[in-house]
Coordinates of C-alpha atoms in Angstrom, one line a residue:
Chain A
M997 CA 0.2 0.1 -0.1
L998 CA 1.1 3.3 -1.0
A999 CA 1.9 5.8 1.8
P1000 CA -0.4 8.9 1.3
Q1001 CA 1.5 11.4 -1.0
R1002 CA 1.8 14.9 1.1
R1003 CA 1.0 17.8 -0.8
P1004 CA 4.2 19.9 -1.6
R1005 CA 4.6 23.2 0.4
S1006 CA 4.6 26.2 -1.4
S1007 CA 8.2 27.8 -1.5
S1008 CA 7.1 30.8 0.3
T1009 CA 5.3 28.4 3.1
R1010 CA 8.2 26.3 3.5
S1011 CA 10.6 29.5 3.6
M1012 CA 8.8 31.3 6.6
T1013 CA 9.9 31.2 10.0
P1014 CA 7.1 30.9 12.3
S1015 CA 7.0 34.6 13.5
A1016 CA 7.2 35.5 9.5
S1017 CA 4.3 33.3 9.1
R1018 CA 2.3 35.1 12.2
R1019 CA 3.0 38.1 10.4
A1020 CA 1.6 37.0 7.0
R1021 CA -1.5 35.8 8.7
L1022 CA -2.0 39.0 10.6
Y1023 CA -1.6 40.9 7.6
K1024 CA -3.8 38.8 5.7
A1025 CA -6.5 39.1 8.5
L1026 CA -6.3 42.6 8.3
F1027 CA -6.0 43.5 4.7
E1028 CA -6.8 40.6 2.7
N1029 CA -9.6 38.4 4.3
R1030 CA -11.9 41.3 5.2
T1031 CA -14.5 42.3 2.9
P1032 CA -15.0 45.9 2.6
R1033 CA -17.9 46.9 5.1
R1034 CA -21.0 47.1 2.7
G1035 CA -24.2 49.4 3.4
S1036 CA -27.6 48.8 2.5
G1037 CA -27.8 46.9 -1.0
G1038 CA -24.1 46.2 -1.4
I1039 CA -22.8 50.1 -1.7
V1040 CA -20.2 51.6 0.8
G1041 CA -22.4 54.8 1.9
P1042 CA -21.1 57.8 3.1
Q1043 CA -21.8 56.7 6.7
D1044 CA -19.2 53.8 6.0
W1045 CA -16.1 56.3 5.3
L1046 CA -17.1 59.2 6.5
L1047 CA -19.4 59.6 9.4
Y1048 CA -18.2 56.4 11.5
P1049 CA -14.4 57.3 11.2
A1050 CA -15.6 61.3 11.8
L1051 CA -17.2 60.1 15.0
L1052 CA -14.2 57.9 16.2
A1053 CA -11.9 60.8 15.8
V1054 CA -14.0 62.7 17.9
L1055 CA -14.4 60.0 20.6
A1056 CA -10.7 59.6 20.6
T1057 CA -9.8 63.2 20.9
L1058 CA -12.1 63.4 23.8
V1059 CA -10.7 60.3 25.6
L1060 CA -7.0 61.5 25.1
A1061 CA -8.0 64.9 26.5
T1062 CA -8.7 63.3 29.6
D1063 CA -6.6 64.7 32.5
L1064 CA -4.8 61.5 33.6
P1065 CA -1.5 61.7 35.3
L1066 CA 0.8 59.1 34.1
P1067 CA 3.7 57.4 35.6
F1068 CA 6.9 59.1 34.8
G1069 CA 5.5 62.5 34.6
L1070 CA 4.3 61.9 31.1
D1071 CA 1.0 63.1 29.9
L1072 CA -1.2 61.6 27.3
P1073 CA -0.4 62.4 23.6
E1074 CA -2.6 64.9 21.6
P1075 CA -2.5 64.2 18.1
V1076 CA -5.0 66.0 15.6
W1077 CA -6.9 63.2 14.5
P1078 CA -8.9 65.1 11.7
V1079 CA -5.6 65.3 9.9
A1080 CA -5.8 61.5 9.1
L1081 CA -9.3 61.9 7.7
A1082 CA -8.4 65.3 5.6
F1083 CA -5.6 63.5 3.8
A1084 CA -7.5 59.9 3.2
W1085 CA -11.0 61.2 2.6
P1086 CA -10.1 63.0 -0.6
L1087 CA -7.6 59.9 -1.7
I1088 CA -10.6 57.8 -1.2
R1089 CA -12.7 59.8 -3.5
P1090 CA -14.0 63.3 -3.6
S1091 CA -17.2 64.1 -1.9
F1092 CA -19.3 67.0 -1.0
I1093 CA -20.0 65.8 2.5
A1094 CA -16.3 65.3 3.2
P1095 CA -15.3 69.1 3.7
V1096 CA -18.6 69.5 5.6
L1097 CA -17.8 67.1 8.1
L1098 CA -14.0 68.3 8.3
G1099 CA -15.6 71.8 8.8
L1100 CA -17.5 70.7 11.9
M1101 CA -14.9 68.7 13.1
G1102 CA -12.6 71.4 13.1
L1103 CA -15.2 73.6 15.0
F1104 CA -15.1 70.9 17.3
L1105 CA -11.6 71.2 18.1
D1106 CA -11.7 74.9 18.1
Y1107 CA -14.5 74.8 20.9
F1108 CA -12.9 71.9 22.8
W1109 CA -9.5 72.8 22.6
G1110 CA -10.1 76.6 23.4
A1111 CA -8.5 77.7 20.0
P1112 CA -9.6 80.9 18.2
L1113 CA -13.0 80.2 15.9
G1114 CA -12.0 79.0 12.8
F1115 CA -8.4 78.2 13.5
Y1116 CA -8.8 74.1 13.0
V1117 CA -11.1 74.4 9.9
I1118 CA -8.4 76.5 8.3
G1119 CA -6.0 74.0 8.8
L1120 CA -8.2 71.1 7.8
M1121 CA -9.1 72.5 4.7
A1122 CA -5.6 73.4 3.4
V1123 CA -4.7 69.6 4.0
H1124 CA -7.9 68.4 2.3
A1125 CA -7.7 71.0 -0.6
A1126 CA -3.8 70.2 -1.0
T1127 CA -4.5 66.2 -1.1
L1128 CA -7.3 66.7 -3.5
I1129 CA -5.2 68.6 -5.9
I1130 CA -2.4 66.1 -6.0
R1131 CA -5.0 63.1 -5.6
S1132 CA -4.2 61.7 -9.2
Y1133 CA -0.7 61.5 -8.5
I1134 CA -0.9 59.5 -5.3
V1135 CA -3.6 57.0 -5.5
G1136 CA -2.2 53.5 -6.9
Q1137 CA 1.4 54.7 -6.0
D1138 CA 3.3 52.7 -3.8
T1139 CA 2.9 52.5 0.1
W1140 CA 5.6 54.8 0.9
V1141 CA 4.8 57.5 -1.7
V1142 CA 1.2 57.9 0.5
I1143 CA 3.5 57.9 3.6
G1144 CA 5.7 60.6 2.5
A1145 CA 2.4 62.9 0.8
Y1146 CA 1.0 62.7 4.8
T1147 CA 4.5 63.7 6.4
L1148 CA 3.8 66.6 3.9
A1149 CA 0.0 67.2 4.7
V1150 CA 1.1 67.1 8.4
L1151 CA 4.1 69.5 8.0
L1152 CA 1.8 72.1 6.1
F1153 CA -1.1 71.7 8.8
F1154 CA 1.5 72.8 11.3
T1155 CA 3.1 75.3 9.5
L1156 CA -0.1 77.0 8.9
G1157 CA -0.9 76.6 12.6
V1158 CA 2.3 78.2 13.7
I1159 CA 1.9 81.2 11.4
M1160 CA -2.1 81.7 12.2
T1161 CA -0.9 81.4 16.3
T1162 CA 1.8 84.2 15.7
L1163 CA -0.8 86.2 13.6
D1164 CA -3.2 85.9 16.4
S1165 CA -1.4 86.0 19.7
G1166 CA 1.9 88.1 18.4
V1167 CA 4.1 84.8 19.9
V1168 CA 5.6 82.1 18.0
P1169 CA 4.9 78.8 19.6
R1170 CA 7.7 76.8 21.3
L1171 CA 8.7 74.8 18.2
I1172 CA 9.7 71.6 20.3
S1173 CA 6.1 71.4 21.6
V1174 CA 4.9 71.6 17.9
F1175 CA 7.0 69.1 16.9
E1176 CA 5.7 66.8 19.6
Q1177 CA 2.4 67.2 18.4
M1178 CA 3.7 66.7 14.9
L1179 CA 5.1 63.7 16.0
A1180 CA 1.5 62.4 17.3
T1181 CA -0.4 63.2 14.6
W1182 CA 2.1 61.9 11.9
C1183 CA 1.7 58.2 14.0
L1184 CA -1.8 58.3 12.5
V1185 CA -0.4 57.4 9.1
V1186 CA -1.7 53.8 10.2
V1187 CA -5.0 55.0 10.1
V1188 CA -4.6 56.4 6.4
L1189 CA -3.5 53.2 5.4
I1190 CA -6.2 51.5 6.9
L1191 CA -8.6 53.8 5.5
L1192 CA -7.5 53.4 2.1
E1193 CA -6.9 49.8 2.4
R1194 CA -10.2 49.2 3.2
F1195 CA -12.1 52.0 0.9
L1196 CA -10.0 53.0 -1.7
N1197 CA -11.3 50.3 -4.2
S1198 CA -14.3 49.3 -2.3
D1199 CA -16.7 51.3 -4.5
V1200 CA -16.2 50.2 -8.3
R1201 CA -18.8 52.6 -9.2
F1202 CA -16.5 55.5 -8.7
N1203 CA -13.5 53.8 -10.4
Chain B
M520 CA -31.1 48.1 -23.8
R521 CA -28.3 48.8 -21.7
Y522 CA -28.0 50.5 -18.5
G523 CA -27.6 53.7 -18.8
D524 CA -29.2 54.3 -22.6
N525 CA -32.1 56.4 -21.3
Q526 CA -30.1 58.7 -19.6
P527 CA -29.4 61.7 -22.0
F528 CA -27.1 63.3 -19.8
E529 CA -24.9 60.4 -19.6
H530 CA -21.6 62.2 -21.1
L531 CA -22.0 65.3 -19.3
K532 CA -20.1 64.3 -16.0
L533 CA -20.4 66.6 -12.8
P534 CA -16.8 68.0 -12.4
I535 CA -16.9 66.8 -8.8
T536 CA -13.4 67.7 -8.0
W537 CA -14.1 71.6 -8.8
G538 CA -17.3 71.3 -7.1
V539 CA -15.4 70.0 -4.1
M540 CA -13.0 72.7 -4.3
I541 CA -15.4 75.6 -4.4
L542 CA -17.1 74.1 -1.4
V543 CA -13.9 73.8 0.2
A544 CA -12.9 77.6 -0.8
A545 CA -16.5 78.8 0.8
I546 CA -16.1 77.1 4.0
C547 CA -12.2 78.7 4.3
V548 CA -13.4 82.1 3.7
V549 CA -16.5 81.5 6.4
A550 CA -13.4 80.1 8.8
A551 CA -11.0 83.1 7.9
L552 CA -13.8 85.4 9.1
L553 CA -14.3 83.7 11.9
F554 CA -10.7 83.9 13.0
L555 CA -10.4 87.4 12.3
G556 CA -13.5 88.0 14.3
D557 CA -12.4 85.9 17.3
R558 CA -11.4 87.7 20.2
R559 CA -9.6 85.4 22.2
G560 CA -6.4 87.3 22.5
G561 CA -8.5 90.2 24.2
L562 CA -9.0 87.8 27.2
D563 CA -12.5 89.3 27.8
A564 CA -15.3 87.6 29.1
A565 CA -17.5 88.1 26.1
A566 CA -14.9 86.4 24.2
Y567 CA -15.9 83.4 25.8
G568 CA -19.5 83.4 26.7
N569 CA -20.4 81.5 23.6
R570 CA -18.6 78.5 24.6
A571 CA -20.2 78.2 28.1
G572 CA -22.7 75.4 26.7
F573 CA -20.2 73.4 24.8
D574 CA -17.9 73.5 27.8
R575 CA -20.6 72.2 29.9
A576 CA -21.2 69.4 27.7
A577 CA -17.9 68.5 26.8
A578 CA -16.9 68.5 30.8
K579 CA -19.9 66.3 31.5
S580 CA -18.4 63.5 28.6
N581 CA -14.8 63.7 30.0
N582 CA -16.0 63.5 33.8
L583 CA -17.8 60.5 32.4
L584 CA -14.1 59.0 31.4
S585 CA -12.1 60.2 34.2
T586 CA -14.1 58.9 36.8
P587 CA -13.2 55.2 36.4
A588 CA -9.4 56.4 35.8
H589 CA -9.4 58.4 39.0
F590 CA -11.2 55.3 40.8
V591 CA -8.6 53.0 39.9
S592 CA -5.6 55.4 40.6
D593 CA -7.0 55.8 44.2
R594 CA -7.4 52.2 44.6
T595 CA -3.6 51.8 43.4
N596 CA -2.6 54.4 45.6
G597 CA -4.8 52.7 48.6
I598 CA -2.6 49.7 48.2
E599 CA 0.7 51.3 48.1
D600 CA 0.0 53.4 51.2
Y601 CA -1.1 49.9 52.9
F602 CA 2.1 48.3 52.1
F603 CA 4.2 51.1 53.0
A604 CA 2.6 52.8 56.0
V605 CA 5.3 51.9 58.2
S606 CA 8.3 53.1 56.7
E607 CA 6.4 56.0 55.8
N608 CA 5.4 56.9 59.3
R609 CA 8.7 56.5 60.5
V610 CA 9.6 59.6 57.8
L611 CA 6.9 61.5 58.7
K612 CA 7.5 61.4 62.6
Q613 CA 11.0 62.8 61.8
K614 CA 9.4 65.4 59.3
I615 CA 7.1 66.7 61.7
V616 CA 9.8 67.3 64.7
E617 CA 11.6 69.0 62.3
L618 CA 8.6 71.3 60.9
E619 CA 7.5 72.3 64.6
R620 CA 10.5 73.9 65.0
Y621 CA 9.9 75.6 61.7
R622 CA 6.2 76.4 62.8
D623 CA 7.4 78.2 66.1
E624 CA 9.5 80.4 63.8
Y625 CA 6.9 81.2 61.5
R626 CA 4.5 82.1 64.5
K627 CA 7.2 84.5 65.6
A628 CA 8.0 86.2 62.6
R629 CA 4.3 86.6 61.5
E630 CA 3.6 88.4 65.0
L631 CA 6.4 90.6 64.5
N632 CA 5.6 91.0 60.9
R633 CA 1.8 92.0 61.7
R634 CA 3.3 94.4 64.2
Y635 CA 5.5 96.3 62.1
E636 CA 2.4 96.5 59.5
V637 CA 0.5 98.3 62.1
L638 CA 3.2 100.5 63.2
L639 CA 3.8 101.6 59.7
N640 CA 0.4 101.5 58.9
L641 CA 0.8 99.2 55.7
R642 CA -1.7 98.3 53.0
T643 CA -2.0 94.7 53.3
E644 CA -3.8 92.4 51.2
P645 CA -7.0 90.9 52.5
E646 CA -7.9 87.5 52.6
V647 CA -9.0 85.6 49.5
E648 CA -11.6 83.0 49.5
S649 CA -10.9 80.0 47.5
V650 CA -12.8 77.2 45.9
S651 CA -11.4 73.4 44.9
A652 CA -12.1 71.9 41.6
R653 CA -10.9 68.7 39.9
S654 CA -9.4 68.9 36.5
V655 CA -11.5 66.9 34.0
S656 CA -10.2 67.9 30.7
V657 CA -6.9 69.4 29.2
S658 CA -5.7 70.7 26.2
R659 CA -1.6 70.5 26.1
G660 CA -1.2 71.2 22.4
P661 CA 1.4 73.8 21.3
F662 CA -1.4 76.1 20.0
N663 CA -3.7 76.2 23.2
N664 CA -3.2 75.3 26.7
N665 CA -6.7 74.9 28.6
R666 CA -8.3 73.1 31.2
L667 CA -11.6 72.3 32.1
I668 CA -12.5 71.8 35.9
D669 CA -15.5 70.8 37.5
A670 CA -16.7 74.0 39.5
G671 CA -18.6 77.1 38.2
S672 CA -20.8 80.2 38.6
S673 CA -22.8 78.1 40.8
R674 CA -19.9 78.1 43.4
G675 CA -18.8 81.5 42.9
L676 CA -16.3 81.5 40.3
A677 CA -16.0 84.7 37.9
F678 CA -14.2 85.6 34.9
G679 CA -10.3 86.5 35.8
N680 CA -10.1 84.3 39.1
P681 CA -6.3 83.0 39.5
V682 CA -5.9 79.3 39.9
I683 CA -3.4 77.4 41.6
N684 CA -2.4 73.8 43.0
E685 CA -0.2 73.0 45.7
H686 CA 3.1 73.8 43.8
G687 CA 2.2 77.1 42.4
L688 CA 0.2 79.3 39.8
V689 CA -1.8 77.2 37.4
G690 CA -3.5 80.2 35.3
R691 CA -6.6 82.2 35.6
V692 CA -10.4 81.4 34.7
V693 CA -11.5 82.7 31.1
G694 CA -14.8 81.2 30.9
V695 CA -17.2 80.5 33.5
S696 CA -20.8 78.1 33.0
P697 CA -22.8 77.2 36.0
D698 CA -20.9 73.7 36.6
V699 CA -17.9 74.2 34.6
S700 CA -15.1 76.7 34.0
R701 CA -12.2 76.8 31.5
V702 CA -9.0 77.8 32.9
L703 CA -6.2 79.4 30.4
M704 CA -2.7 78.0 31.5
V705 CA -0.2 80.0 32.1
T706 CA 1.8 78.3 29.1
D707 CA -1.0 79.2 26.6
V708 CA 0.5 81.7 23.9
V709 CA -1.8 84.4 24.8
S710 CA -1.1 84.0 28.4
R711 CA 0.8 87.2 29.9
V712 CA 1.4 87.1 33.6
P713 CA 3.2 90.0 35.8
V714 CA 5.6 88.8 37.8
M715 CA 8.9 89.8 39.9
V716 CA 12.0 88.3 40.9
A717 CA 11.8 87.2 44.4
R718 CA 15.6 88.0 45.5
T719 CA 15.8 91.8 43.7
D720 CA 12.2 92.8 43.4
A721 CA 12.6 93.4 39.3
R722 CA 9.9 93.3 37.3
A723 CA 9.2 91.5 34.3
M724 CA 6.4 89.7 32.3
M725 CA 6.0 85.9 31.9
V726 CA 4.9 85.1 28.5
G727 CA 3.5 81.8 27.1
D728 CA 4.7 80.0 24.4
G729 CA 2.9 76.7 24.3
G730 CA 5.8 75.0 26.0
G731 CA 6.1 73.9 29.9
F732 CA 8.9 76.7 30.0
P733 CA 7.2 80.1 29.7
R734 CA 9.7 83.2 28.4
L735 CA 10.4 86.0 30.6
E736 CA 10.2 89.2 28.5
F737 CA 10.7 93.2 29.4
V738 CA 12.6 92.3 32.4
R739 CA 13.3 95.6 34.4
G740 CA 16.7 96.5 36.2
G741 CA 20.3 95.5 35.1
P742 CA 22.3 92.3 33.8
D743 CA 22.4 91.1 37.6
V744 CA 18.7 91.4 38.3
L745 CA 18.6 87.7 37.3
K746 CA 19.9 84.5 38.4
K747 CA 19.6 81.0 37.4
G748 CA 17.6 79.5 40.3
D749 CA 15.9 82.9 41.1
Q750 CA 12.0 82.5 42.7
I751 CA 9.7 84.2 40.4
L752 CA 6.5 85.4 41.8
T753 CA 3.6 87.3 40.7
S754 CA 4.1 91.0 41.2
G755 CA 0.2 92.0 41.4
D756 CA 0.8 94.8 38.8
G757 CA -2.0 95.1 36.7
G758 CA -4.7 93.7 39.4
I759 CA -5.1 90.4 37.5
F760 CA -3.3 88.4 40.3
P761 CA -2.4 88.7 43.8
R762 CA 0.9 89.4 44.7
G763 CA 3.1 86.8 45.8
L764 CA 2.1 83.6 44.2
P765 CA 4.4 81.4 43.9
V766 CA 5.2 80.8 40.0
G767 CA 8.5 78.8 39.5
E768 CA 12.5 79.6 39.1
A769 CA 14.4 81.4 36.5
R770 CA 16.4 79.3 34.0
R771 CA 18.0 80.2 30.9
G772 CA 17.1 78.3 27.9
V773 CA 19.4 76.8 25.3
D774 CA 18.2 79.4 23.0
G775 CA 19.8 82.3 25.6
V776 CA 16.4 83.1 26.7
W777 CA 15.3 83.5 30.3
R778 CA 12.4 81.3 30.8
V779 CA 10.7 79.9 33.8
D780 CA 10.7 76.4 35.2
L781 CA 7.2 76.6 36.5
Y782 CA 6.6 74.9 39.9
T783 CA 3.5 73.1 38.5
N784 CA 5.8 71.1 36.3
R785 CA 6.9 68.8 39.3
G786 CA 3.6 67.1 39.5
P787 CA 0.3 66.9 37.6
V788 CA -2.3 69.4 37.6
D789 CA -5.2 67.3 39.1
L790 CA -6.7 69.2 41.7
V791 CA -6.5 73.0 41.7
K792 CA -7.7 75.6 43.9
V793 CA -9.5 78.8 42.4
M794 CA -8.8 81.9 44.4
K795 CA -12.2 84.3 44.2
F796 CA -9.5 87.5 43.7
K797 CA -11.0 89.9 41.2
D798 CA -9.1 93.0 41.0
F799 CA -8.0 95.9 43.3
S800 CA -11.3 96.7 44.0
Q801 CA -11.6 94.1 46.5
L802 CA -9.4 95.9 48.7
P803 CA -11.7 97.3 51.7
R804 CA -12.3 100.9 51.4
A805 CA -10.4 102.1 48.7
E806 CA -10.9 105.7 49.3
E807 CA -9.0 105.5 53.0
V808 CA -6.3 103.0 51.3
L809 CA -5.5 105.6 48.8
R810 CA -5.0 108.3 51.9
T811 CA -2.3 105.9 53.4
P812 CA 0.7 107.6 53.3
L813 CA 3.5 105.8 51.6
V814 CA 6.2 104.1 53.7
T815 CA 9.0 106.4 52.2
D816 CA 7.0 109.6 53.9
V817 CA 6.5 107.4 57.5
L818 CA 9.9 106.8 57.9
P819 CA 12.3 109.7 59.3
P820 CA 14.1 111.4 56.3
P821 CA 17.9 110.8 56.0
P822 CA 20.2 113.7 57.3
P823 CA 20.4 115.9 54.9
T824 CA 24.2 117.0 54.3
A825 CA 25.3 120.6 53.9
A826 CA 25.5 120.4 50.0
A827 CA 21.9 119.2 49.7
T828 CA 20.9 122.0 52.2
T829 CA 22.6 124.7 50.0
H830 CA 20.9 123.3 46.7
S831 CA 17.6 122.9 48.3
A832 CA 17.5 126.4 49.7
S833 CA 18.7 128.2 46.6
V834 CA 16.3 125.9 44.6
S835 CA 13.4 126.9 46.9
S836 CA 14.8 130.6 46.8
A837 CA 14.6 130.7 43.1
T838 CA 11.2 129.5 43.1
V839 CA 9.9 131.9 45.7
S840 CA 11.3 134.7 43.2
A841 CA 9.5 133.3 40.5
S842 CA 6.3 132.8 42.0
G843 CA 6.2 136.2 43.4
A844 CA 6.0 138.0 47.0
A845 CA 3.1 135.8 48.2
V846 CA 5.7 133.5 50.0
S847 CA 7.7 134.6 53.1
S848 CA 11.1 134.6 53.4
A849 CA 10.8 132.4 56.3
A850 CA 9.7 129.6 54.1
S851 CA 12.4 130.0 51.7
S852 CA 15.0 129.8 54.6
A853 CA 13.6 127.0 56.7
S854 CA 14.1 123.2 56.0
P855 CA 10.7 122.3 54.8
V856 CA 11.5 118.7 54.3
T857 CA 10.6 117.5 57.7
V858 CA 7.4 119.6 58.2
A859 CA 5.9 118.7 55.1
R860 CA 6.2 114.7 55.9
P861 CA 2.9 113.3 57.3
R862 CA 3.5 111.9 60.8
P863 CA 2.6 108.2 61.4
T864 CA -0.8 107.8 63.1
P865 CA 0.2 107.0 66.8
V866 CA -0.3 103.2 67.5
S867 CA -1.0 102.4 71.6
S868 CA -0.9 98.5 71.4
P869 CA 0.2 96.1 69.0
A870 CA -3.0 94.3 69.2
V871 CA -5.0 97.2 68.0
Q872 CA -6.6 96.7 64.3
T873 CA -4.9 98.6 61.5
P874 CA -5.7 102.2 62.1
R875 CA -7.3 103.8 59.6
P876 CA -5.5 106.8 58.6
Q877 CA -7.0 109.9 59.7
P878 CA -6.9 113.2 57.2
V879 CA -3.9 115.3 58.2
P880 CA -4.9 118.8 58.8
A881 CA -2.9 121.1 56.9
P882 CA -0.6 123.0 59.2
E883 CA -1.1 126.6 59.2
A884 CA 2.2 128.1 58.8
P885 CA 4.0 125.5 56.6
A886 CA 1.4 125.4 54.1
S887 CA 3.7 127.5 51.9
A888 CA 6.4 125.7 52.9
S889 CA 5.0 122.5 51.7
S890 CA 4.7 124.1 48.3
A891 CA 8.3 125.6 48.4
S892 CA 9.5 121.5 49.2
V893 CA 7.7 120.2 46.3
S894 CA 8.7 122.7 43.9
G895 CA 12.5 122.5 45.2
G896 CA 12.6 118.7 45.5

C-alpha cells in the first residue's frame, strides 16, 4: 500500500519562519480576508467611510483629552485626529460631504481645545484641498509615496498653525512642542493606510 | 437596452473635484472670517461667552471618562499606602519634629510682621476665599493650553479668578458656566503674567509660548537682576493676580532666553484651587487706602548733607522769587522737608487693628513751606 502523498508545500510557506508566518497571517486577516463593509444594497455608503471615522476621531480626541496623570511625569499624546481624515478622504474619492464634516470637526476642535474660532477649520481645509489637488498622483502609488505625502500634509497643517498662532497672539509657539504634536499626528499614518486599504477600491462605480 | 442608454446626460459628467474645491474655498472663507472676528486674544469675558454651553457638555463627557480612571488610581494608591505605611510613618514623624521648629519660627515672624504692619500703617491685602476643583479635561498642544475644571459660577467663580495648585500658579479662569470653568494655563500663547524676581524685586512679564517653560520678557533692571534659580512670584501689577503667588524658578533656555521652570511642572495638575480674587476693587475701603501715606513718607528722612541743604535752599529761593511775593522769606530759609511729611498715626498697642489713617490737617504756617518743598524737591 502506498503511503499517502503529501502535498508539496509552497516555496513561500516553506521558507517562512514561525514569526514571519504569524505576521503574514495577521496581515492577511487585517487587509486581505476582510471584505469591505457594505451598506444597504452592497454599496459603501457615506456613513461607512465618512461618518463613522469622523465620530471615532471625535471620540478619540475626547478620550485623549482626559486629564490622567501617567507615571514618570508623562501625559497622554494629543494628536490632531481629523488631519488623518482630511488626508485620506480625498484620496478615497472626492466628496461634497467630506469638507462639511471636516469643517464641523474643525469647529469642534476650536471649541474643545479653546482655540480661536476657525483655526483648525482652516488647517484641515488646507490639507484637504492640497490632497485633492495631488490626488491623481498619489492614488495607486506605492505605500511609501502615500506616507511621504501624508508627512508633507502634516507639515503643511502645523506650519499653517504656527503662522496663524503667531498672527493671532504675536508669539511664536515653542517649536519643540509643535514637533511633539506633529509626531503624534504623523503616527496616525496607520489610520490613513487602513482607511485607504478598506475603502479605496471598495466602490467600483467611482473607478 | 443597456443600463444608462435612456439617460440623456450620460456623457455630461459633473466636475466633482471642482465642485468640492469650490465648497472647500467657501468653508475656508467662513473660517477666515470667524478667525479674524475671534477676540480670544483680548481675554475678556464676552470672548468666551458663546462657549459656555459647549464646555458644559464636554466636561460632562470627560468626567465620565476620567472618573473610572481616578477610581482605579485611588485604589492603587490605597494598596501602595497600605504596604508602605510603616516606613512612611517613620519618615513623617521625623518631618514633624523638624517642622515644629519651623512652625514656631513662623509664628514669631508672623507676629513681628503684623506689628510692623500696624506700626507703619502698611496696606495689606485681604484674605481671599478659594474653591477647590478637579481638572477633567486638558488640551496640551502647542497652540492651546486650556483646562476644564468641575466648578463654575454656581460656586461663585467668575472671569479672571486666579487658579493655583499645591505647587504654584496654574492659570486663570477665562470662561465660566454654572458647573464648569475653562482655565487658561500660564503656558498658553495668549497668557501674560506680570511677575517679579523674589531676590531683587525686579519686574518682568511672563509670556507663554505653548511649552512648559514660559519666557521672561521686559525684565526691568540691570544685567544682574536675574540669576539661575531665582524664585519668580506674581507681582500683582495690573490687579490680575494677587501679589506673591509662587510661579517657578528662572532658567536660561538653550536659545539664551530667560525662561521660568514652573513649579506646576513638578507634578500633575489634578486638583486645583480657584481664588476668588478679582482685582484691586476687592480692597476694603479704597478711598481710605488711597489716603494711606507712602512708607517713604512715614520713615524718618535721611540727614541732609550740607550741599543738599544749600542746593535745596537755593532752588527754593529761586522758586519763591519766580512765584512772586506771596511766599515769605521764612519759607525759603526753613528746612521744609521734615515739616511737609505726614506723621505716622500713633499706635497705642500692637494688638489694635490697623488704624485707619485720619486726614492730616494742613499746618497753618508750613503750608507755603509745603509748596516750597514740592517745588524744590
